[in-house]
């Protein structure tokens, strides 16, 4: 049976730690030029129904650097875009390639794809979750500060796919998560209730960041919500992450953002230049974390 990675819950806490430890090792090997070609003759299929810079570049470069090959598949150029059923596409593609990543809208679509795929399927972002980004974020924390167990993370802004993946991460990595969202933009209530032991939803960003060792945010309007962008600006304005907001967190706080960022919206113009921001390292870690993830899924499937 193929192992899939549709949310962080698909790997056990120990397996997630193992993948991140391997990502740190692969990062060092990448620097030394000693990683070898563990993906020789392996092919990754990449289905993108939404735009991407980091995800595409990191998966494609990662495959090539380890001796494999990645195939970019835009729906408009495949039969998927002309209505061929997901189930049929999954059955056919998975007979030809070794591993598949999918970026799409409804989370239910990737679940259906995975159900009919005989090779591992990786969630490269859905409307509900973005687990690959969390691997990179957790790697970044571990590199900067060590174990995240028992620490406090503050999520500021929209209760979106990234926020919901942080909720899963709080469970799998055992940290406390304070979420500050405007009313009406909170994460899925059932997901919050299932993780009530570690997750608190508030409205006040200053309350959420108090004593937080990590502050995280994301865009106010995600892909697919472009029509709401203007209306959201006024609702979300009090949720902008600024240097002053970071000052209200723990002294050793770090700031993360999955990117792309909108300066002057969810972050102040100067925030990415603040020494507490680790976003470039975080972005790079997508490359290493996904190499480790693909290696894990290929070995355990
Ligand atoms: N963070 C992230 O997934 O970026 P892209 O949309 O550029 O892939
Ligand atoms: N929440 C954002 C993340 C982009 C990487 C989106 O879904 O557009």
PDB file of C-alpha atoms and ligand atoms in Angstrom:
ATOM      1  CA  UNK A   1       0.000   0.000   0.000  1.00  0.00           C
ATOM      2  CA  UNK A   2       1.314   3.447  -0.916  1.00  0.00           C
ATOM      3  CA  UNK A   3       1.840   5.893   1.943  1.00  0.00           C
ATOM      4  CA  UNK A   4       0.398   9.328   1.205  1.00  0.00           C
ATOM      5  CA  UNK A   5       1.057  12.745   2.750  1.00  0.00           C
ATOM      6  CA  UNK A   6      -2.233  14.620   2.543  1.00  0.00           C
ATOM      7  CA  UNK A   7      -1.984  16.150   6.014  1.00  0.00           C
ATOM      8  CA  UNK A   8       0.586  16.043   8.795  1.00  0.00           C
ATOM      9  CA  UNK A   9      -1.544  13.367  10.458  1.00  0.00           C
ATOM     10  CA  UNK A  10      -0.516  10.849   7.774  1.00  0.00           C
ATOM     11  CA  UNK A  11       2.874  10.449   9.466  1.00  0.00           C
ATOM     12  CA  UNK A  12       3.338   9.637  13.134  1.00  0.00           C
ATOM     13  CA  UNK A  13       5.098  12.197  15.346  1.00  0.00           C
ATOM     14  CA  UNK A  14       8.208   9.961  15.323  1.00  0.00           C
ATOM     15  CA  UNK A  15       8.132   9.699  11.511  1.00  0.00           C
ATOM     16  CA  UNK A  16       7.802  13.478  11.174  1.00  0.00           C
ATOM     17  CA  UNK A  17      10.841  13.942  13.422  1.00  0.00           C
ATOM     18  CA  UNK A  18      12.716  11.370  11.346  1.00  0.00           C
ATOM     19  CA  UNK A  19      11.892  13.209   8.095  1.00  0.00           C
ATOM     20  CA  UNK A  20      13.042  16.536   9.552  1.00  0.00           C
ATOM     21  CA  UNK A  21      16.272  15.063  10.895  1.00  0.00           C
ATOM     22  CA  UNK A  22      16.921  13.632   7.426  1.00  0.00           C
ATOM     23  CA  UNK A  23      16.090  17.013   5.844  1.00  0.00           C
ATOM     24  CA  UNK A  24      18.772  18.638   8.009  1.00  0.00           C
ATOM     25  CA  UNK A  25      21.232  15.927   6.920  1.00  0.00           C
ATOM     26  CA  UNK A  26      20.318  16.366   3.227  1.00  0.00           C
ATOM     27  CA  UNK A  27      20.782  20.128   3.590  1.00  0.00           C
ATOM     28  CA  UNK A  28      24.343  19.604   4.829  1.00  0.00           C
ATOM     29  CA  UNK A  29      25.011  17.094   2.042  1.00  0.00           C
ATOM     30  CA  UNK A  30      23.615  19.565  -0.499  1.00  0.00           C
ATOM     31  CA  UNK A  31      26.116  22.171   0.729  1.00  0.00           C
ATOM     32  CA  UNK A  32      28.967  19.646   0.518  1.00  0.00           C
ATOM     33  CA  UNK A  33      27.828  18.214  -2.810  1.00  0.00           C
ATOM     34  CA  UNK A  34      27.749  14.715  -1.303  1.00  0.00           C
ATOM     35  CA  UNK A  35      24.053  13.738  -1.495  1.00  0.00           C
ATOM     36  CA  UNK A  36      24.424  11.198  -4.316  1.00  0.00           C
ATOM     37  CA  UNK A  37      21.524  10.075  -6.505  1.00  0.00           C
ATOM     38  CA  UNK A  38      19.002   8.186  -4.362  1.00  0.00           C
ATOM     39  CA  UNK A  39      16.189   9.128  -6.786  1.00  0.00           C
ATOM     40  CA  UNK A  40      17.941   7.770  -9.869  1.00  0.00           C
ATOM     41  CA  UNK A  41      15.306   6.690 -12.436  1.00  0.00           C
ATOM     42  CA  UNK A  42      12.469   7.953 -10.209  1.00  0.00           C
ATOM     43  CA  UNK A  43       9.832  10.233 -11.719  1.00  0.00           C
ATOM     44  CA  UNK A  44       7.685  12.755  -9.850  1.00  0.00           C
ATOM     45  CA  UNK A  45       4.424  13.903 -11.452  1.00  0.00           C
ATOM     46  CA  UNK A  46       3.471  17.452 -10.407  1.00  0.00           C
ATOM     47  CA  UNK A  47      -0.161  18.500 -10.880  1.00  0.00           C
ATOM     48  CA  UNK A  48      -0.681  22.230 -10.322  1.00  0.00           C
ATOM     49  CA  UNK A  49      -4.218  23.627 -10.476  1.00  0.00           C
ATOM     50  CA  UNK A  50      -3.013  26.819  -8.739  1.00  0.00           C
ATOM     51  CA  UNK A  51       0.075  28.994  -9.227  1.00  0.00           C
ATOM     52  CA  UNK A  52       3.347  28.361  -7.419  1.00  0.00           C
ATOM     53  CA  UNK A  53       6.934  29.519  -7.205  1.00  0.00           C
ATOM     54  CA  UNK A  54       8.457  27.797  -4.153  1.00  0.00           C
ATOM     55  CA  UNK A  55       6.593  24.522  -4.394  1.00  0.00           C
ATOM     56  CA  UNK A  56       7.295  23.967  -8.050  1.00  0.00           C
ATOM     57  CA  UNK A  57      10.935  25.027  -7.899  1.00  0.00           C
ATOM     58  CA  UNK A  58      11.683  23.054  -4.729  1.00  0.00           C
ATOM     59  CA  UNK A  59      10.088  19.801  -5.913  1.00  0.00           C
ATOM     60  CA  UNK A  60      11.547  20.046  -9.399  1.00  0.00           C
ATOM     61  CA  UNK A  61      15.037  21.053  -8.253  1.00  0.00           C
ATOM     62  CA  UNK A  62      14.934  18.490  -5.436  1.00  0.00           C
ATOM     63  CA  UNK A  63      14.154  15.639  -7.798  1.00  0.00           C
ATOM     64  CA  UNK A  64      16.857  16.703 -10.278  1.00  0.00           C
ATOM     65  CA  UNK A  65      19.519  17.181  -7.582  1.00  0.00           C
ATOM     66  CA  UNK A  66      18.977  13.629  -6.308  1.00  0.00           C
ATOM     67  CA  UNK A  67      19.112  12.026  -9.741  1.00  0.00           C
ATOM     68  CA  UNK A  68      15.397  11.838 -10.557  1.00  0.00           C
ATOM     69  CA  UNK A  69      13.063  13.651 -12.892  1.00  0.00           C
ATOM     70  CA  UNK A  70      10.021  15.870 -12.315  1.00  0.00           C
ATOM     71  CA  UNK A  71       7.173  16.395 -14.753  1.00  0.00           C
ATOM     72  CA  UNK A  72       5.095  19.595 -14.558  1.00  0.00           C
ATOM     73  CA  UNK A  73       1.461  18.960 -15.435  1.00  0.00           C
ATOM     74  CA  UNK A  74      -0.835  21.970 -15.848  1.00  0.00           C
ATOM     75  CA  UNK A  75      -4.512  20.949 -15.962  1.00  0.00           C
ATOM     76  CA  UNK A  76      -5.167  23.032 -19.067  1.00  0.00           C
ATOM     77  CA  UNK A  77      -2.646  20.912 -20.973  1.00  0.00           C
ATOM     78  CA  UNK A  78      -3.863  17.552 -19.668  1.00  0.00           C
ATOM     79  CA  UNK A  79      -7.153  15.700 -19.963  1.00  0.00           C
ATOM     80  CA  UNK A  80      -7.807  16.527 -16.277  1.00  0.00           C
ATOM     81  CA  UNK A  81      -8.582  20.056 -17.423  1.00  0.00           C
ATOM     82  CA  UNK A  82     -11.054  18.692 -20.003  1.00  0.00           C
ATOM     83  CA  UNK A  83     -13.016  16.709 -17.464  1.00  0.00           C
ATOM     84  CA  UNK A  84     -11.318  13.300 -17.330  1.00  0.00           C
ATOM     85  CA  UNK A  85     -12.323  11.972 -13.903  1.00  0.00           C
ATOM     86  CA  UNK A  86      -9.812  12.308 -11.066  1.00  0.00           C
ATOM     87  CA  UNK A  87     -10.127   8.591 -10.372  1.00  0.00           C
ATOM     88  CA  UNK A  88      -9.148   7.651 -13.930  1.00  0.00           C
ATOM     89  CA  UNK A  89      -6.302  10.172 -14.027  1.00  0.00           C
ATOM     90  CA  UNK A  90      -4.927   8.856 -10.730  1.00  0.00           C
ATOM     91  CA  UNK A  91      -5.067   5.234 -11.879  1.00  0.00           C
ATOM     92  CA  UNK A  92      -3.300   6.000 -15.155  1.00  0.00           C
ATOM     93  CA  UNK A  93      -0.642   8.435 -13.942  1.00  0.00           C
ATOM     94  CA  UNK A  94       0.296   6.304 -10.948  1.00  0.00           C
ATOM     95  CA  UNK A  95       1.037   3.352 -13.257  1.00  0.00           C
ATOM     96  CA  UNK A  96       3.629   5.517 -15.028  1.00  0.00           C
ATOM     97  CA  UNK A  97       5.360   7.612 -12.373  1.00  0.00           C
ATOM     98  CA  UNK A  98       6.794   6.779  -8.933  1.00  0.00           C
ATOM     99  CA  UNK A  99       5.341   9.580  -6.832  1.00  0.00           C
ATOM    100  CA  UNK A 100       2.845  12.407  -7.437  1.00  0.00           C
ATOM    101  CA  UNK A 101       2.303  15.825  -5.899  1.00  0.00           C
ATOM    102  CA  UNK A 102      -0.968  17.723  -6.294  1.00  0.00           C
ATOM    103  CA  UNK A 103      -1.863  21.373  -5.688  1.00  0.00           C
ATOM    104  CA  UNK A 104      -5.595  21.886  -5.969  1.00  0.00           C
ATOM    105  CA  UNK A 105      -8.689  23.533  -4.473  1.00  0.00           C
ATOM    106  CA  UNK A 106     -11.010  21.220  -2.500  1.00  0.00           C
ATOM    107  CA  UNK A 107      -9.163  18.895  -0.137  1.00  0.00           C
ATOM    108  CA  UNK A 108     -11.644  16.159  -1.036  1.00  0.00           C
ATOM    109  CA  UNK A 109     -10.184  16.106  -4.574  1.00  0.00           C
ATOM    110  CA  UNK A 110      -6.724  15.093  -3.398  1.00  0.00           C
ATOM    111  CA  UNK A 111      -8.243  12.487  -1.093  1.00  0.00           C
ATOM    112  CA  UNK A 112     -10.017  10.959  -4.075  1.00  0.00           C
ATOM    113  CA  UNK A 113      -6.868  11.129  -6.181  1.00  0.00           C
ATOM    114  CA  UNK A 114      -4.868   9.370  -3.452  1.00  0.00           C
ATOM    115  CA  UNK A 115      -7.522   6.697  -3.031  1.00  0.00           C
ATOM    116  CA  UNK A 116      -7.035   5.623  -6.654  1.00  0.00           C
ATOM    117  CA  UNK A 117      -3.258   6.119  -6.853  1.00  0.00           C
ATOM    118  CA  UNK A 118      -0.956   3.130  -6.433  1.00  0.00           C
ATOM    119  CA  UNK A 119       2.026   5.424  -5.676  1.00  0.00           C
ATOM    120  CA  UNK A 120       2.483   8.013  -2.886  1.00  0.00           C
ATOM    121  CA  UNK A 121       0.546  11.265  -3.259  1.00  0.00           C
ATOM    122  CA  UNK A 122       1.771  14.471  -1.619  1.00  0.00           C
ATOM    123  CA  UNK A 123      -0.448  17.447  -0.814  1.00  0.00           C
ATOM    124  CA  UNK A 124       1.303  20.484  -2.265  1.00  0.00           C
ATOM    125  CA  UNK A 125      -1.521  22.760  -0.963  1.00  0.00           C
ATOM    126  CA  UNK A 126      -5.288  22.501  -0.937  1.00  0.00           C
ATOM    127  CA  UNK A 127      -7.871  25.010   0.288  1.00  0.00           C
ATOM    128  CA  UNK A 128      -7.705  23.236   3.671  1.00  0.00           C
ATOM    129  CA  UNK A 129      -4.070  22.268   4.331  1.00  0.00           C
ATOM    130  CA  UNK A 130      -0.454  22.921   3.302  1.00  0.00           C
ATOM    131  CA  UNK A 131       1.538  20.224   5.135  1.00  0.00           C
ATOM    132  CA  UNK A 132       4.772  20.509   3.086  1.00  0.00           C
ATOM    133  CA  UNK A 133       5.175  24.080   4.296  1.00  0.00           C
ATOM    134  CA  UNK A 134       4.877  22.871   7.877  1.00  0.00           C
ATOM    135  CA  UNK A 135       7.728  20.407   7.388  1.00  0.00           C
ATOM    136  CA  UNK A 136       9.903  23.344   6.297  1.00  0.00           C
ATOM    137  CA  UNK A 137       8.661  25.540   9.147  1.00  0.00           C
ATOM    138  CA  UNK A 138       9.325  22.864  11.765  1.00  0.00           C
ATOM    139  CA  UNK A 139      12.767  22.204  10.279  1.00  0.00           C
ATOM    140  CA  UNK A 140      13.487  25.928  10.508  1.00  0.00           C
ATOM    141  CA  UNK A 141      12.451  26.092  14.152  1.00  0.00           C
ATOM    142  CA  UNK A 142      14.475  22.991  15.054  1.00  0.00           C
ATOM    143  CA  UNK A 143      17.579  24.398  13.316  1.00  0.00           C
ATOM    144  CA  UNK A 144      17.210  27.753  15.039  1.00  0.00           C
ATOM    145  CA  UNK A 145      16.052  26.740  18.498  1.00  0.00           C
ATOM    146  CA  UNK A 146      15.909  22.935  18.972  1.00  0.00           C
ATOM    147  CA  UNK A 147      12.866  21.015  20.163  1.00  0.00           C
ATOM    148  CA  UNK A 148       9.494  22.756  19.733  1.00  0.00           C
ATOM    149  CA  UNK A 149       7.641  20.590  22.277  1.00  0.00           C
ATOM    150  CA  UNK A 150       5.888  22.731  24.908  1.00  0.00           C
ATOM    151  CA  UNK A 151       6.715  26.015  23.143  1.00  0.00           C
ATOM    152  CA  UNK A 152       4.168  28.684  22.213  1.00  0.00           C
ATOM    153  CA  UNK A 153       3.393  29.591  18.592  1.00  0.00           C
ATOM    154  CA  UNK A 154       1.140  32.521  17.622  1.00  0.00           C
ATOM    155  CA  UNK A 155      -0.758  32.463  14.337  1.00  0.00           C
ATOM    156  CA  UNK A 156      -1.989  35.923  13.280  1.00  0.00           C
ATOM    157  CA  UNK A 157      -4.519  36.529  10.491  1.00  0.00           C
ATOM    158  CA  UNK A 158      -6.724  34.279   8.398  1.00  0.00           C
ATOM    159  CA  UNK A 159      -7.799  30.848   9.653  1.00  0.00           C
ATOM    160  CA  UNK A 160      -6.727  29.408   6.292  1.00  0.00           C
ATOM    161  CA  UNK A 161      -4.941  26.301   4.965  1.00  0.00           C
ATOM    162  CA  UNK A 162      -1.660  27.301   6.661  1.00  0.00           C
ATOM    163  CA  UNK A 163      -3.396  28.022   9.957  1.00  0.00           C
ATOM    164  CA  UNK A 164      -5.121  24.651   9.824  1.00  0.00           C
ATOM    165  CA  UNK A 165      -1.833  22.907   9.144  1.00  0.00           C
ATOM    166  CA  UNK A 166      -0.396  24.695  12.188  1.00  0.00           C
ATOM    167  CA  UNK A 167      -3.249  23.174  14.208  1.00  0.00           C
ATOM    168  CA  UNK A 168      -2.217  19.707  12.991  1.00  0.00           C
ATOM    169  CA  UNK A 169       1.396  20.564  13.772  1.00  0.00           C
ATOM    170  CA  UNK A 170       0.512  21.600  17.327  1.00  0.00           C
ATOM    171  CA  UNK A 171      -0.851  18.084  17.801  1.00  0.00           C
ATOM    172  CA  UNK A 172       1.988  16.213  16.057  1.00  0.00           C
ATOM    173  CA  UNK A 173       4.875  18.278  17.490  1.00  0.00           C
ATOM    174  CA  UNK A 174       3.180  18.950  20.841  1.00  0.00           C
ATOM    175  CA  UNK A 175       3.284  22.738  21.079  1.00  0.00           C
ATOM    176  CA  UNK A 176       0.735  25.361  22.145  1.00  0.00           C
ATOM    177  CA  UNK A 177      -0.876  27.450  19.426  1.00  0.00           C
ATOM    178  CA  UNK A 178      -2.651  30.772  19.973  1.00  0.00           C
ATOM    179  CA  UNK A 179      -4.563  31.897  16.905  1.00  0.00           C
ATOM    180  CA  UNK A 180      -5.727  35.508  16.479  1.00  0.00           C
ATOM    181  CA  UNK A 181      -8.306  35.894  13.682  1.00  0.00           C
ATOM    182  CA  UNK A 182     -11.049  38.395  12.913  1.00  0.00           C
ATOM    183  CA  UNK A 183     -14.555  37.052  13.623  1.00  0.00           C
ATOM    184  CA  UNK A 184     -15.796  35.115  10.622  1.00  0.00           C
ATOM    185  CA  UNK A 185     -12.291  34.085   9.515  1.00  0.00           C
ATOM    186  CA  UNK A 186     -11.537  31.448  12.127  1.00  0.00           C
ATOM    187  CA  UNK A 187     -10.284  27.947  11.234  1.00  0.00           C
ATOM    188  CA  UNK A 188     -12.591  24.933  11.024  1.00  0.00           C
ATOM    189  CA  UNK A 189     -14.451  24.665  14.333  1.00  0.00           C
ATOM    190  CA  UNK A 190     -14.255  20.874  14.493  1.00  0.00           C
ATOM    191  CA  UNK A 191     -10.501  20.922  13.922  1.00  0.00           C
ATOM    192  CA  UNK A 192     -10.108  23.488  16.717  1.00  0.00           C
ATOM    193  CA  UNK A 193     -12.370  21.459  19.042  1.00  0.00           C
ATOM    194  CA  UNK A 194     -10.415  18.267  18.332  1.00  0.00           C
ATOM    195  CA  UNK A 195      -7.220  20.042  19.382  1.00  0.00           C
ATOM    196  CA  UNK A 196      -8.630  22.143  22.205  1.00  0.00           C
ATOM    197  CA  UNK A 197      -5.922  20.915  24.576  1.00  0.00           C
ATOM    198  CA  UNK A 198      -3.232  22.789  22.635  1.00  0.00           C
ATOM    199  CA  UNK A 199      -5.091  25.343  20.476  1.00  0.00           C
ATOM    200  CA  UNK A 200      -6.767  28.613  21.521  1.00  0.00           C
ATOM    201  CA  UNK A 201      -8.640  30.938  19.153  1.00  0.00           C
ATOM    202  CA  UNK A 202      -8.657  34.627  20.125  1.00  0.00           C
ATOM    203  CA  UNK A 203      -9.442  37.929  18.427  1.00  0.00           C
ATOM    204  CA  UNK A 204      -6.653  40.088  19.874  1.00  0.00           C
ATOM    205  CA  UNK A 205      -3.243  39.685  18.171  1.00  0.00           C
ATOM    206  CA  UNK A 206      -1.385  41.161  21.175  1.00  0.00           C
ATOM    207  CA  UNK A 207      -2.916  38.573  23.458  1.00  0.00           C
ATOM    208  CA  UNK A 208      -1.958  35.803  21.013  1.00  0.00           C
ATOM    209  CA  UNK A 209       1.701  36.840  20.749  1.00  0.00           C
ATOM    210  CA  UNK A 210       2.304  37.276  24.506  1.00  0.00           C
ATOM    211  CA  UNK A 211       5.240  34.964  25.398  1.00  0.00           C
ATOM    212  CA  UNK A 212       5.163  33.369  21.918  1.00  0.00           C
ATOM    213  CA  UNK A 213       8.490  32.047  20.654  1.00  0.00           C
ATOM    214  CA  UNK A 214       7.245  31.891  17.063  1.00  0.00           C
ATOM    215  CA  UNK A 215       4.936  34.354  15.291  1.00  0.00           C
ATOM    216  CA  UNK A 216       3.520  33.272  11.928  1.00  0.00           C
ATOM    217  CA  UNK A 217       1.227  34.891   9.418  1.00  0.00           C
ATOM    218  CA  UNK A 218       0.105  34.498   5.820  1.00  0.00           C
ATOM    219  CA  UNK A 219      -1.741  36.460   3.130  1.00  0.00           C
ATOM    220  CA  UNK A 220      -5.188  37.807   3.940  1.00  0.00           C
ATOM    221  CA  UNK A 221      -6.727  36.411   0.742  1.00  0.00           C
ATOM    222  CA  UNK A 222      -5.548  33.010  -0.434  1.00  0.00           C
ATOM    223  CA  UNK A 223      -5.490  31.658  -3.962  1.00  0.00           C
ATOM    224  CA  UNK A 224      -9.097  31.293  -5.084  1.00  0.00           C
ATOM    225  CA  UNK A 225     -10.228  34.241  -2.899  1.00  0.00           C
ATOM    226  CA  UNK A 226      -9.008  37.011  -5.198  1.00  0.00           C
ATOM    227  CA  UNK A 227     -12.531  38.509  -5.377  1.00  0.00           C
ATOM    228  CA  UNK A 228     -12.514  39.083  -1.616  1.00  0.00           C
ATOM    229  CA  UNK A 229      -9.083  40.737  -1.510  1.00  0.00           C
ATOM    230  CA  UNK A 230     -10.330  44.338  -1.302  1.00  0.00           C
ATOM    231  CA  UNK A 231     -13.041  43.679   1.307  1.00  0.00           C
ATOM    232  CA  UNK A 232     -10.653  41.687   3.466  1.00  0.00           C
ATOM    233  CA  UNK A 233      -8.127  44.541   3.682  1.00  0.00           C
ATOM    234  CA  UNK A 234     -10.161  46.593   6.143  1.00  0.00           C
ATOM    235  CA  UNK A 235     -11.218  43.607   8.272  1.00  0.00           C
ATOM    236  CA  UNK A 236      -7.650  42.336   8.561  1.00  0.00           C
ATOM    237  CA  UNK A 237      -5.842  45.666   9.017  1.00  0.00           C
ATOM    238  CA  UNK A 238      -5.570  45.276  12.836  1.00  0.00           C
ATOM    239  CA  UNK A 239      -3.866  41.916  12.212  1.00  0.00           C
ATOM    240  CA  UNK A 240      -0.820  43.294  10.397  1.00  0.00           C
ATOM    241  CA  UNK A 241       2.381  41.852  11.899  1.00  0.00           C
ATOM    242  CA  UNK A 242       4.801  44.665  12.693  1.00  0.00           C
ATOM    243  CA  UNK A 243       8.078  45.018  14.586  1.00  0.00           C
ATOM    244  CA  UNK A 244       6.033  46.393  17.489  1.00  0.00           C
ATOM    245  CA  UNK A 245       3.862  43.295  17.560  1.00  0.00           C
ATOM    246  CA  UNK A 246       6.994  41.103  17.651  1.00  0.00           C
ATOM    247  CA  UNK A 247       8.253  43.241  20.556  1.00  0.00           C
ATOM    248  CA  UNK A 248       5.190  42.044  22.497  1.00  0.00           C
ATOM    249  CA  UNK A 249       6.242  38.378  22.009  1.00  0.00           C
ATOM    250  CA  UNK A 250       9.034  36.467  23.794  1.00  0.00           C
ATOM    251  CA  UNK A 251      12.518  38.040  23.651  1.00  0.00           C
ATOM    252  CA  UNK A 252      13.847  35.201  21.481  1.00  0.00           C
ATOM    253  CA  UNK A 253      10.853  35.135  19.093  1.00  0.00           C
ATOM    254  CA  UNK A 254      11.313  34.219  15.427  1.00  0.00           C
ATOM    255  CA  UNK A 255       8.982  35.268  12.625  1.00  0.00           C
ATOM    256  CA  UNK A 256       7.880  32.965   9.807  1.00  0.00           C
ATOM    257  CA  UNK A 257       5.736  33.414   6.683  1.00  0.00           C
ATOM    258  CA  UNK A 258       5.251  30.781   3.996  1.00  0.00           C
ATOM    259  CA  UNK A 259       5.452  33.478   1.258  1.00  0.00           C
ATOM    260  CA  UNK A 260       4.531  35.064  -1.063  1.00  0.00           C
ATOM    261  CA  UNK A 261       4.211  38.074   1.261  1.00  0.00           C
ATOM    262  CA  UNK A 262       2.341  41.321   0.719  1.00  0.00           C
ATOM    263  CA  UNK A 263       4.353  44.108   2.348  1.00  0.00           C
ATOM    264  CA  UNK A 264       2.027  46.760   3.749  1.00  0.00           C
ATOM    265  CA  UNK A 265      -0.787  44.206   4.177  1.00  0.00           C
ATOM    266  CA  UNK A 266      -0.272  41.199   6.485  1.00  0.00           C
ATOM    267  CA  UNK A 267       3.263  42.404   7.294  1.00  0.00           C
ATOM    268  CA  UNK A 268       4.665  45.909   7.671  1.00  0.00           C
ATOM    269  CA  UNK A 269       6.998  47.143   4.927  1.00  0.00           C
ATOM    270  CA  UNK A 270      10.104  46.550   7.066  1.00  0.00           C
ATOM    271  CA  UNK A 271       9.288  43.251   8.762  1.00  0.00           C
ATOM    272  CA  UNK A 272      11.167  40.891   6.453  1.00  0.00           C
ATOM    273  CA  UNK A 273      14.365  42.852   7.149  1.00  0.00           C
ATOM    274  CA  UNK A 274      13.979  42.466  10.915  1.00  0.00           C
ATOM    275  CA  UNK A 275      16.641  40.140  12.393  1.00  0.00           C
ATOM    276  CA  UNK A 276      13.885  38.087  14.003  1.00  0.00           C
ATOM    277  CA  UNK A 277      12.587  37.060  10.567  1.00  0.00           C
ATOM    278  CA  UNK A 278      13.841  33.654   9.325  1.00  0.00           C
ATOM    279  CA  UNK A 279      11.771  33.563   6.146  1.00  0.00           C
ATOM    280  CA  UNK A 280      14.558  32.995   3.610  1.00  0.00           C
ATOM    281  CA  UNK A 281      15.868  30.002   5.543  1.00  0.00           C
ATOM    282  CA  UNK A 282      12.267  28.812   5.876  1.00  0.00           C
ATOM    283  CA  UNK A 283      11.753  29.103   2.116  1.00  0.00           C
ATOM    284  CA  UNK A 284      14.987  27.216   1.362  1.00  0.00           C
ATOM    285  CA  UNK A 285      13.973  24.434   3.714  1.00  0.00           C
ATOM    286  CA  UNK A 286      11.110  23.515   1.402  1.00  0.00           C
ATOM    287  CA  UNK A 287      13.786  21.999  -0.842  1.00  0.00           C
ATOM    288  CA  UNK A 288      15.406  19.881   1.855  1.00  0.00           C
ATOM    289  CA  UNK A 289      12.236  18.887   3.709  1.00  0.00           C
ATOM    290  CA  UNK A 290      10.510  17.655   0.547  1.00  0.00           C
ATOM    291  CA  UNK A 291      13.549  15.648  -0.538  1.00  0.00           C
ATOM    292  CA  UNK A 292      13.417  13.904   2.831  1.00  0.00           C
ATOM    293  CA  UNK A 293       9.648  13.447   2.547  1.00  0.00           C
ATOM    294  CA  UNK A 294       9.849  11.906  -0.924  1.00  0.00           C
ATOM    295  CA  UNK A 295      12.649   9.596   0.176  1.00  0.00           C
ATOM    296  CA  UNK A 296      10.570   8.498   3.186  1.00  0.00           C
ATOM    297  CA  UNK A 297       7.423   7.860   1.123  1.00  0.00           C
ATOM    298  CA  UNK A 298       9.319   5.980  -1.595  1.00  0.00           C
ATOM    299  CA  UNK A 299      11.065   3.797   0.979  1.00  0.00           C
ATOM    300  CA  UNK A 300       7.976   3.001   3.048  1.00  0.00           C
ATOM    301  CA  UNK A 301       5.463   2.396   0.231  1.00  0.00           C
TER     302      UNK A 301
HETATM  303  N1  LIG B   1       4.812  28.848   0.190  1.00  0.00           N
HETATM  304  C1  LIG B   1       4.409  28.343  -0.990  1.00  0.00           C
HETATM  305  O1  LIG B   1       3.842  27.245  -1.069  1.00  0.00           O
HETATM  306  O2  LIG B   1       4.743  29.114  -2.057  1.00  0.00           O
HETATM  307  P1  LIG B   1       4.312  28.907  -3.579  1.00  0.00           P
HETATM  308  O3  LIG B   1       2.843  29.207  -3.688  1.00  0.00           O
HETATM  309  O4  LIG B   1       5.178  29.862  -4.347  1.00  0.00           O
HETATM  310  O5  LIG B   1       4.583  27.475  -3.971  1.00  0.00           O
HETATM  311  N1  LIG B   2      -2.729  30.610   2.105  1.00  0.00           N
HETATM  312  C1  LIG B   2      -1.988  30.809   0.879  1.00  0.00           C
HETATM  313  C2  LIG B   2      -0.697  30.055   0.927  1.00  0.00           C
HETATM  314  C3  LIG B   2       0.171  30.235  -0.286  1.00  0.00           C
HETATM  315  C4  LIG B   2       1.419  29.415  -0.239  1.00  0.00           C
HETATM  316  C5  LIG B   2      -2.831  30.373  -0.305  1.00  0.00           C
HETATM  317  O1  LIG B   2      -3.493  29.331  -0.211  1.00  0.00           O
HETATM  318  O2  LIG B   2      -2.845  31.083  -1.308  1.00  0.00           O
END
